[in-house]
Coordinates of C-alpha atoms in Angstrom, one line a residue:
M127 CA 0.0 0.2 0.0
N128 CA 1.4 3.3 -0.8
A129 CA 2.1 6.2 1.5
L130 CA 0.9 8.7 -0.6
T131 CA -2.7 6.6 -0.9
L132 CA -3.2 6.0 3.1
V133 CA -2.6 9.9 3.5
S134 CA -4.5 11.1 1.1
F135 CA -7.0 9.0 2.2
F136 CA -7.2 10.1 6.6
F137 CA -6.8 13.1 5.2
F138 CA -10.1 13.7 2.8
T139 CA -12.0 11.7 5.7
A140 CA -10.5 14.3 9.0
L141 CA -11.8 16.9 6.0
V142 CA -14.8 16.4 5.8
A143 CA -15.6 15.2 9.9
F144 CA -14.4 18.9 10.3
I145 CA -16.2 21.1 8.1
T146 CA -19.3 19.4 9.0
W147 CA -18.5 19.2 12.6
R148 CA -17.6 22.9 12.5
L149 CA -21.1 23.8 10.2
T150 CA -23.1 21.7 13.4
R151 CA -21.7 22.2 16.4
H152 CA -23.7 24.4 17.9
D153 CA -27.0 22.3 16.3
D154 CA -29.8 21.7 19.1
H155 CA -29.9 17.8 19.4
R156 CA -32.4 18.0 22.4
H157 CA -35.5 18.7 20.6
S158 CA -37.1 15.9 18.1
S159 CA -37.5 18.5 15.4
S160 CA -34.2 19.3 15.1
Y161 CA -32.7 15.7 15.6
F162 CA -35.1 14.4 12.6
L163 CA -35.6 17.1 10.6
A164 CA -32.5 19.7 11.1
G165 CA -35.6 22.1 12.1
R166 CA -37.1 22.7 8.2
S167 CA -34.4 24.5 7.4
L168 CA -32.1 22.7 4.7
T169 CA -32.6 24.6 0.7
F170 CA -32.1 23.4 -2.3
P171 CA -28.5 22.6 -2.3
I172 CA -27.9 20.4 0.7
I173 CA -31.4 18.8 0.0
A174 CA -29.8 17.5 -3.5
G175 CA -26.3 16.6 -2.2
S176 CA -27.8 14.6 0.8
L177 CA -30.3 13.0 -1.6
L178 CA -27.7 11.9 -4.3
M179 CA -25.0 11.0 -1.4
T180 CA -27.5 8.8 0.3
N181 CA -28.4 6.6 -2.6
L182 CA -25.1 6.4 -4.0
S183 CA -24.0 3.9 -1.4
T184 CA -21.6 1.0 -2.8
E185 CA -24.6 -0.4 -3.5
Q186 CA -24.6 1.3 -6.3
M187 CA -21.0 2.2 -7.4
V188 CA -20.3 -1.7 -6.8
G189 CA -23.9 -3.4 -7.9
L190 CA -24.4 -1.5 -10.8
N191 CA -21.2 -1.7 -12.3
G192 CA -21.2 -5.4 -11.7
A193 CA -24.5 -5.4 -13.3
A194 CA -23.2 -3.9 -16.3
F195 CA -20.0 -5.8 -16.7
T196 CA -22.6 -8.4 -17.0
D197 CA -25.3 -6.5 -19.3
G198 CA -23.5 -3.3 -20.4
L199 CA -24.7 -0.1 -20.8
S200 CA -29.1 -1.7 -20.4
V201 CA -28.8 -1.2 -16.8
M202 CA -28.5 2.3 -17.3
A203 CA -32.4 2.0 -16.7
W204 CA -31.8 2.9 -12.7
E205 CA -30.3 5.7 -12.8
V206 CA -32.0 7.2 -16.0
V207 CA -35.9 6.0 -15.1
A208 CA -35.2 7.7 -11.8
V209 CA -35.2 11.1 -13.4
V210 CA -38.7 10.3 -14.4
T211 CA -39.8 9.6 -10.7
L212 CA -37.8 12.3 -9.1
V213 CA -39.8 14.9 -11.4
T214 CA -42.8 13.0 -10.1
M215 CA -41.7 13.8 -6.6
A216 CA -40.9 17.7 -7.1
M217 CA -44.9 18.0 -9.0
F218 CA -46.5 15.1 -7.1
F219 CA -45.8 13.5 -3.6
L220 CA -43.2 16.6 -2.2
P221 CA -46.7 19.5 -2.1
R222 CA -49.0 16.4 -0.5
F223 CA -46.3 15.5 2.1
L224 CA -45.2 18.8 3.1
K225 CA -48.9 20.3 3.5
S226 CA -49.4 17.6 6.0
G227 CA -45.7 18.3 7.9
V228 CA -44.9 15.1 8.9
T229 CA -41.9 13.3 9.5
T230 CA -42.6 10.2 8.5
V231 CA -44.1 8.3 5.8
P232 CA -46.4 6.1 8.4
E233 CA -47.1 9.1 9.6
L234 CA -49.2 10.1 6.8
L235 CA -51.1 7.0 6.7
A236 CA -52.0 7.4 10.2
L237 CA -54.0 10.7 9.0
R238 CA -55.3 9.5 5.4
F239 CA -56.1 5.4 7.1
D240 CA -55.7 5.1 10.5
R241 CA -53.2 4.2 13.7
T242 CA -53.2 0.2 12.5
T243 CA -52.0 1.3 8.9
Q244 CA -48.9 2.8 10.6
L245 CA -48.7 0.6 12.6
L246 CA -48.3 -2.5 9.8
A247 CA -46.1 -0.2 7.6
N248 CA -43.0 0.8 10.6
I249 CA -43.1 -3.0 11.2
I250 CA -42.5 -3.2 7.0
F251 CA -40.3 -0.5 7.0
V252 CA -38.3 -1.3 9.7
V253 CA -37.9 -5.0 10.1
A254 CA -37.0 -4.4 5.7
Y255 CA -34.4 -1.8 6.4
A256 CA -32.5 -4.4 9.4
A257 CA -32.7 -7.0 7.2
I258 CA -32.1 -6.0 3.6
L259 CA -31.2 -2.6 3.4
L260 CA -28.4 -2.1 6.2
P261 CA -26.7 -5.3 5.3
S262 CA -26.7 -4.7 1.7
I263 CA -24.9 -1.4 2.4
L264 CA -22.4 -2.9 4.6
Y265 CA -21.5 -5.5 2.4
S266 CA -21.4 -3.5 -0.5
G267 CA -18.8 -1.2 1.5
A268 CA -17.2 -3.9 2.8
L269 CA -16.7 -5.8 -0.5
G270 CA -15.6 -2.4 -2.5
L271 CA -13.4 -1.2 0.3
M272 CA -11.1 -4.8 0.3
G273 CA -10.5 -4.2 -3.3
L274 CA -10.1 -0.4 -3.3
L275 CA -7.4 -0.6 -0.4
D276 CA -6.1 -3.9 -0.9
L277 CA -7.1 -4.7 2.7
Q278 CA -5.7 -8.3 2.6
T279 CA -2.5 -7.2 2.1
L280 CA -2.2 -4.3 4.1
T281 CA -3.6 -5.7 6.6
G282 CA -2.0 -9.4 6.6
I283 CA -4.9 -10.9 7.0
E284 CA -5.4 -14.0 4.6
S285 CA -9.0 -15.2 5.0
N286 CA -11.6 -13.6 2.9
A287 CA -14.1 -14.4 5.1
V288 CA -12.3 -12.7 8.5
L289 CA -11.2 -9.4 6.1
L290 CA -14.9 -9.0 5.5
V291 CA -16.8 -9.9 8.5
L292 CA -14.1 -7.3 10.7
T293 CA -14.5 -5.1 7.7
I294 CA -18.2 -5.1 8.0
V295 CA -18.0 -4.2 12.0
A296 CA -15.7 -1.2 11.5
V297 CA -18.0 0.4 8.8
G298 CA -21.1 -0.4 10.7
V299 CA -20.0 0.5 14.0
G300 CA -18.4 4.0 12.6
G301 CA -21.7 4.4 10.5
A302 CA -23.7 4.1 13.6
I303 CA -21.3 6.6 15.4
Y304 CA -22.1 9.5 12.3
A305 CA -26.0 8.8 12.8
L306 CA -27.0 8.8 15.4
F307 CA -24.7 11.8 17.6
G308 CA -25.1 14.1 15.1
G309 CA -28.5 14.1 13.4
L310 CA -30.0 14.4 10.2
R311 CA -28.3 18.1 9.2
S312 CA -25.0 16.8 10.1
I313 CA -25.9 13.7 7.5
A314 CA -26.9 15.9 5.0
I315 CA -24.3 18.4 5.4
S316 CA -21.3 15.5 4.8
D317 CA -23.6 14.4 2.6
T318 CA -23.0 17.3 0.3
I319 CA -19.4 17.3 0.7
N320 CA -19.0 13.4 0.1
G321 CA -21.0 13.7 -2.8
V322 CA -18.8 16.6 -4.7
G323 CA -15.4 14.2 -3.6
L324 CA -17.1 10.9 -4.8
L325 CA -18.8 12.8 -8.5
I326 CA -14.8 14.2 -9.0
G327 CA -13.9 10.3 -8.0
G328 CA -15.9 8.6 -10.3
L329 CA -15.7 10.8 -13.6
M330 CA -12.3 9.9 -12.3
I331 CA -11.9 6.6 -13.1
V332 CA -13.9 7.1 -15.9
Y333 CA -11.1 9.3 -17.2
F334 CA -7.8 6.8 -16.6
G335 CA -10.3 3.6 -17.6
L336 CA -10.6 4.9 -20.9
D337 CA -6.8 5.9 -20.6
A338 CA -5.9 3.3 -19.3
I339 CA -8.0 1.0 -22.5
S340 CA -5.7 2.8 -25.1
N341 CA -2.4 2.7 -23.7
G342 CA -1.7 6.2 -22.6
H343 CA -4.1 7.4 -26.4
G344 CA -6.7 9.5 -23.8
I345 CA -10.2 9.1 -23.3
L346 CA -11.3 8.7 -27.1
A347 CA -9.4 6.8 -28.2
G348 CA -9.9 4.7 -25.2
W349 CA -13.5 4.9 -26.1
E350 CA -13.6 4.3 -29.6
M351 CA -11.9 0.9 -28.8
L352 CA -14.0 0.2 -26.1
K353 CA -17.0 0.5 -29.0
T354 CA -15.4 -1.2 -31.6
S355 CA -14.3 -4.4 -29.6
H356 CA -18.2 -5.0 -27.8
P357 CA -20.7 -2.8 -29.2
E358 CA -23.2 -5.3 -28.0
K359 CA -21.9 -3.1 -24.4
L360 CA -23.3 0.3 -25.5
R361 CA -27.0 -0.8 -25.9
S362 CA -29.3 1.2 -24.2
W363 CA -32.3 -1.1 -24.4
G364 CA -31.5 -4.8 -22.8
T365 CA -32.2 -8.1 -24.4
E366 CA -34.7 -10.3 -22.4
N367 CA -32.0 -12.2 -21.2
Q368 CA -30.1 -9.3 -19.4
S369 CA -30.9 -8.0 -16.0
V370 CA -33.2 -5.6 -17.4
P371 CA -35.3 -6.0 -20.6
F372 CA -36.7 -3.3 -22.0
S373 CA -40.3 -3.6 -21.8
T374 CA -39.0 -3.7 -17.9
I375 CA -38.6 -0.2 -17.9
F376 CA -42.1 0.5 -18.0
T377 CA -43.9 -1.7 -15.4
G378 CA -41.3 -3.1 -12.9
V379 CA -38.1 -0.8 -13.3
L380 CA -40.4 2.3 -12.6
L381 CA -42.4 1.4 -10.1
L382 CA -39.7 0.4 -8.0
N383 CA -37.4 3.7 -8.1
M384 CA -41.5 5.2 -8.0
F385 CA -41.1 3.9 -4.2
Y386 CA -37.4 4.7 -3.5
W387 CA -38.1 8.2 -5.2
C388 CA -41.1 8.8 -3.6
T389 CA -42.8 7.0 -1.3
N390 CA -39.2 5.5 0.9
Q391 CA -38.3 6.9 3.9
Q392 CA -34.6 6.6 3.8
I393 CA -34.2 8.9 1.2
I394 CA -37.1 11.6 1.7
Q395 CA -36.6 12.0 5.3
R396 CA -34.8 14.8 4.2
T397 CA -37.5 16.4 1.8
F398 CA -39.4 16.5 4.7
A399 CA -36.3 18.5 6.4
A400 CA -37.2 21.7 2.9
K401 CA -37.3 25.3 4.2
T402 CA -40.0 25.9 2.2
L403 CA -41.9 23.6 -0.9
A404 CA -40.0 25.8 -3.4
E405 CA -36.5 24.5 -1.8
G406 CA -37.9 21.2 -2.3
Q407 CA -38.8 20.8 -5.4
K408 CA -35.8 22.8 -6.7
G409 CA -33.5 19.9 -4.6
V410 CA -35.4 17.5 -6.0
L411 CA -35.3 18.3 -9.5
L412 CA -31.4 18.9 -9.1
T413 CA -30.8 15.9 -8.3
G414 CA -32.5 14.5 -11.1
L415 CA -29.8 16.2 -13.9
L416 CA -27.2 14.7 -11.0
K417 CA -29.2 11.2 -12.1
L418 CA -28.6 11.8 -15.8
L419 CA -24.6 12.0 -15.1
G420 CA -25.4 8.7 -13.2
P421 CA -24.5 6.3 -16.6
L422 CA -21.1 7.7 -16.6
Y423 CA -19.7 7.0 -13.5
L424 CA -22.2 4.0 -12.3
V425 CA -22.2 2.1 -16.1
L426 CA -19.0 3.2 -17.7
P427 CA -16.9 1.6 -15.4
G428 CA -18.2 -1.4 -15.1
I429 CA -18.4 -2.0 -18.8
I430 CA -14.4 -0.7 -19.0
A431 CA -13.9 -3.3 -16.2
F432 CA -15.2 -6.3 -18.9
H433 CA -12.8 -4.7 -21.3
M434 CA -10.0 -5.7 -19.4
Y435 CA -10.8 -8.4 -17.6
T436 CA -12.2 -10.3 -20.0
G437 CA -10.7 -13.7 -19.8
E438 CA -9.7 -13.5 -15.7
S439 CA -11.3 -14.4 -12.9
V440 CA -12.3 -11.5 -12.0
K441 CA -16.6 -11.5 -10.2
A442 CA -18.7 -8.9 -11.7
D443 CA -19.2 -7.4 -8.4
A444 CA -15.9 -7.3 -7.3
A445 CA -14.7 -5.8 -10.9
Y446 CA -15.3 -2.3 -9.8
G447 CA -13.2 -2.2 -6.7
Q448 CA -10.1 -3.9 -8.8
L449 CA -10.6 -1.3 -11.8
V450 CA -10.1 1.8 -9.2
H451 CA -7.3 -0.5 -8.0
D452 CA -5.8 -0.6 -10.9
V453 CA -5.9 2.5 -12.6
L454 CA -6.3 4.9 -9.7
P455 CA -2.3 6.7 -9.3
A456 CA -2.0 6.6 -5.6
P457 CA -2.8 9.9 -4.0
L458 CA -5.8 9.5 -5.8
T459 CA -6.7 5.9 -4.9
G460 CA -6.8 7.5 -1.1
F461 CA -8.8 11.0 -1.8
F462 CA -11.3 8.2 -3.7
A463 CA -11.3 5.6 -0.9
A464 CA -11.9 8.5 1.1
A465 CA -15.0 9.2 -0.7
M466 CA -16.0 5.7 -0.8
V467 CA -16.2 5.4 2.3
G468 CA -18.5 9.1 2.5
A469 CA -20.8 7.2 0.3
I470 CA -21.3 3.6 2.8
L471 CA -21.2 5.7 5.5
S472 CA -23.3 8.0 4.0
S473 CA -26.3 5.8 3.0
F474 CA -25.9 3.3 6.0
N475 CA -26.4 6.4 8.5
S476 CA -29.1 7.5 6.5
A477 CA -31.0 4.6 7.0
L478 CA -30.0 3.7 10.0
N479 CA -31.4 7.0 11.2
S480 CA -34.2 6.5 9.6
T481 CA -34.5 3.2 10.8
A482 CA -34.6 4.7 14.1
T483 CA -36.7 8.1 13.3
L484 CA -39.8 5.4 12.3
F485 CA -39.3 3.6 15.6
S486 CA -39.0 6.5 18.5
L487 CA -42.2 8.7 16.9
D488 CA -44.1 5.8 15.6
V489 CA -43.8 2.9 17.4
Y490 CA -42.0 4.7 20.6
K491 CA -44.0 8.3 21.1
A492 CA -47.1 6.8 18.9
R493 CA -47.8 3.2 21.3
L494 CA -45.4 2.5 23.6
K495 CA -45.1 6.5 26.1
P496 CA -47.5 8.8 24.4
D497 CA -45.9 11.7 27.0
A498 CA -42.9 10.6 26.4
T499 CA -40.6 14.2 26.3
D500 CA -38.3 15.0 23.1
A501 CA -34.8 13.8 25.3
Q502 CA -36.7 10.6 25.7
V503 CA -37.8 10.5 22.0
V504 CA -34.0 11.0 20.5
R505 CA -32.5 8.9 23.7
A506 CA -35.1 6.4 22.3
S507 CA -34.0 6.7 18.4
K508 CA -30.3 6.1 19.8
W509 CA -30.9 3.3 21.8
S510 CA -33.1 1.3 19.0
G511 CA -30.5 2.4 16.1
W512 CA -27.9 0.5 17.8
L513 CA -29.9 -2.3 17.6
M514 CA -31.1 -2.6 14.6
A515 CA -26.8 -1.3 13.5
I516 CA -26.0 -4.7 15.2
A517 CA -28.9 -6.6 13.2
A518 CA -27.5 -5.3 9.7
M519 CA -23.9 -6.5 11.1
S520 CA -24.8 -9.9 11.8
I521 CA -27.1 -10.1 8.6
A522 CA -24.4 -8.5 6.1
P523 CA -21.5 -11.2 5.9
L524 CA -24.7 -13.8 4.9
M525 CA -25.3 -11.7 1.7
A526 CA -21.4 -13.3 0.3
S527 CA -23.2 -16.3 -1.5
Q528 CA -25.2 -14.3 -3.9
E529 CA -24.4 -13.8 -7.4
S530 CA -25.6 -10.4 -8.1
L531 CA -25.7 -7.9 -5.2
F532 CA -27.2 -5.2 -7.0
V533 CA -30.4 -7.4 -9.0
Y534 CA -30.9 -9.6 -5.7
V535 CA -31.3 -6.6 -3.9
Q536 CA -33.5 -4.9 -6.0
K537 CA -35.6 -7.5 -6.0
V538 CA -36.3 -8.6 -2.6
N539 CA -37.0 -5.1 -2.0
S540 CA -40.5 -5.9 -4.2
L541 CA -41.5 -7.8 -1.1
Y542 CA -42.3 -4.4 1.2
Y543 CA -41.8 -1.5 -2.5
V544 CA -45.1 -2.6 -4.1
P545 CA -47.5 -2.7 -1.2
L546 CA -46.0 0.6 0.3
L547 CA -46.5 2.0 -2.8
A548 CA -49.9 0.9 -4.4
V549 CA -51.2 1.7 -0.5
I550 CA -49.8 5.8 -0.7
L551 CA -50.7 6.4 -4.4
V552 CA -54.5 4.8 -3.3
G553 CA -54.3 7.0 -0.1
F554 CA -54.0 10.1 -1.7
L555 CA -56.4 9.6 -4.9
T556 CA -58.9 8.4 -3.2
R557 CA -60.8 9.8 -0.4
R558 CA -63.6 7.3 0.6
V559 CA -60.9 4.4 0.6
P560 CA -61.0 2.5 3.7
A561 CA -58.1 1.8 6.3
M562 CA -59.5 -2.1 5.8
A563 CA -58.4 -1.9 2.4
A564 CA -54.8 -0.6 2.9
N565 CA -54.2 -2.5 5.8
L566 CA -55.7 -5.2 3.7
A567 CA -52.9 -4.9 1.0
L568 CA -50.6 -4.1 3.2
V569 CA -50.4 -7.9 4.3
L570 CA -51.5 -9.7 1.8
G571 CA -49.4 -7.6 -0.7
C572 CA -46.3 -8.8 1.7
V573 CA -47.6 -12.4 2.0
I574 CA -48.4 -12.6 -2.3
I575 CA -44.3 -11.0 -3.3
A576 CA -43.0 -14.0 -1.1
A577 CA -44.9 -16.8 -1.7
F578 CA -43.9 -16.2 -5.4
Y579 CA -40.4 -15.4 -4.8
F580 CA -39.6 -18.0 -2.4
V581 CA -41.9 -21.2 -2.7
P582 CA -41.9 -23.9 -5.1
P583 CA -43.8 -24.1 -7.8
L584 CA -45.0 -20.5 -8.2
T585 CA -41.5 -19.3 -7.8
G586 CA -41.9 -21.3 -11.7
V587 CA -44.5 -18.2 -12.6
V588 CA -42.5 -15.5 -11.6
D589 CA -39.6 -16.9 -14.0
I590 CA -41.7 -17.0 -16.7
V591 CA -43.3 -13.5 -16.3
S592 CA -40.5 -12.2 -15.2
N593 CA -39.9 -10.9 -11.6
F594 CA -40.6 -6.9 -13.1
H595 CA -43.4 -7.6 -14.7
F596 CA -44.8 -9.7 -11.9
I597 CA -44.1 -7.3 -9.4
A598 CA -46.6 -4.9 -11.9
I599 CA -49.2 -7.4 -12.0
V600 CA -49.5 -7.7 -8.4
M601 CA -49.3 -3.4 -8.1
V602 CA -52.3 -3.7 -10.2
L603 CA -54.1 -6.4 -8.1
L604 CA -53.9 -4.8 -4.8
V605 CA -54.5 -1.2 -6.1
L606 CA -57.9 -3.2 -7.5
M607 CA -58.5 -4.8 -4.5
M608 CA -58.3 -1.1 -2.8
L609 CA -60.7 1.1 -4.8
A610 CA -63.3 -2.5 -4.6
I611 CA -63.4 -2.2 -1.1
G612 CA -63.6 1.7 -1.6
K613 CA -67.1 1.0 -3.3
M614 CA -68.2 -1.5 -1.7
M615 CA -67.5 -0.3 2.0
P616 CA -66.6 3.3 1.8
R617 CA -65.3 5.5 4.4
T618 CA -68.5 7.8 6.1
E619 CA -67.2 11.3 5.7
P620 CA -64.5 11.7 2.7
W621 CA -60.8 12.4 3.8
V622 CA -59.5 15.8 3.3
Q623 CA -56.1 16.4 4.0
Q624 CA -55.5 19.7 5.9
D625 CA -52.6 22.4 5.7
A626 CA -50.7 21.9 9.5
G627 CA -48.7 25.3 8.0
A628 CA -45.6 23.9 8.9
I629 CA -43.8 25.7 5.9
D630 CA -44.3 28.6 3.2
M631 CA -46.3 25.7 0.9
T632 CA -45.3 28.4 -2.6
P633 CA -44.3 25.9 -5.6
W634 CA -41.2 27.0 -7.6
S635 CA -42.1 29.2 -10.3
K636 CA -39.8 27.4 -13.1
A637 CA -40.3 24.1 -11.4
W638 CA -42.5 22.9 -14.5
P639 CA -40.1 23.8 -17.3
A640 CA -37.2 22.3 -15.3
S641 CA -39.1 19.0 -14.8
I642 CA -40.1 18.7 -19.3
A643 CA -36.5 19.6 -20.1
L644 CA -35.5 16.6 -17.9
L645 CA -37.9 14.1 -19.3
V646 CA -37.2 15.0 -22.4
L647 CA -33.5 14.9 -22.1
V648 CA -34.4 10.9 -21.0
V649 CA -35.3 10.6 -23.9
A650 CA -32.3 12.1 -25.8
I651 CA -30.4 9.2 -23.7
Y652 CA -32.0 6.5 -24.9
L653 CA -32.6 7.2 -28.2
A654 CA -28.5 8.3 -28.6
F655 CA -28.0 4.0 -28.0
V656 CA -30.9 2.3 -29.5

């Protein structure tokens, strides 16, 4: 390990920590509004930076580039289609969330349906985050760091399994300290700083990777070599034997993105902290613009790695870390490793903060101890966060058995994404669908998807119709069931959303032109690589 790599790594890591501390050292973490929602003070650059970095975990950097290593450019759908759902978030979901002044998605479901709906949603979120989301972040982060910093050589630990567990624990403990003692504002600020570093680092990988392909003749020569050698890897339309067939973009891929960017507590909690609706809309749409760069640093490096390591025994999910280690100069490797650690911690601490928020506000405060003070709620949040962190660190090593981490995570996320999205959409779009319909949809949705995923011979049905088409079918059935119940047994009084008056609800004047421009760019990117 080059000494310059370690020096640059520790320098950038310390710099981010120092700047974050300087900007947040006087923050009030005793009150729940300050701790969970940053006092509703976030402006659009911080919102965009935090959204991007929460999303830019090593699950994305390692997993999506690993998927590109196998399938090529078609996996960019996860980045490009996200722009469509971010526009939907800015123009449809966000105004409704902010109008109610809620801190969590289940809190809104309590207002729209009843407290049982809130409890069910909480259980689903907390279990899913602890068993799926947090472990996948830790596993992919540890895997990326092991390749990036060549930890086997650095530590002298020969066993990959032992090194993986130790790295997971180190990242998990560090992320938990960051998340549970700093509150949302410190997470958002450190996210923004790390986001700049990761974007710069990600683009550097592309530059040095293409230059390496051309043997030092420049990135344009490298790009031409890629196009000539692997034209099949540079097509935006996925085939039926790839992980993202083109037809699935309009069904499951769109629905999973819709949940992730519009109703996923881990992501949208920072939009709940927007200073005004206009700031929130600008932040979400700026995130959409930045996501259009995603294929450049989240997909293209995987294709470069495929070109460089064809014929070698490099596993898809390990290709990105290997590429970074091979092409970056030592000082820049340290810088990028620090940004990667920032990405890992960002995603982990955001998910952990959201999980603790859900438990402490919607379970502890709402049901276990209604008379709890703000200080007691914050304390309960920290304790529950540590328990979630320990559970995630215990589960993460088990993910080593998966062939493709990214594909696996997208699949198991469907278990709870689809039922929750169906309930939230019906809740916003109708006034008389009763709580019973929502509660039934949450339970049945999770049970049905789990049965078809894990119980033979039902699993064969998913293989025939494609997982993404299957979850779209389940989504439609859940919505139709709720509408039918609403028709037969409607609420006695139609639901009317009340304005909580939490923030200024004046929309951004340029929101619609910006949204249309983003959608045009999405179509243009797909057509450019047909």
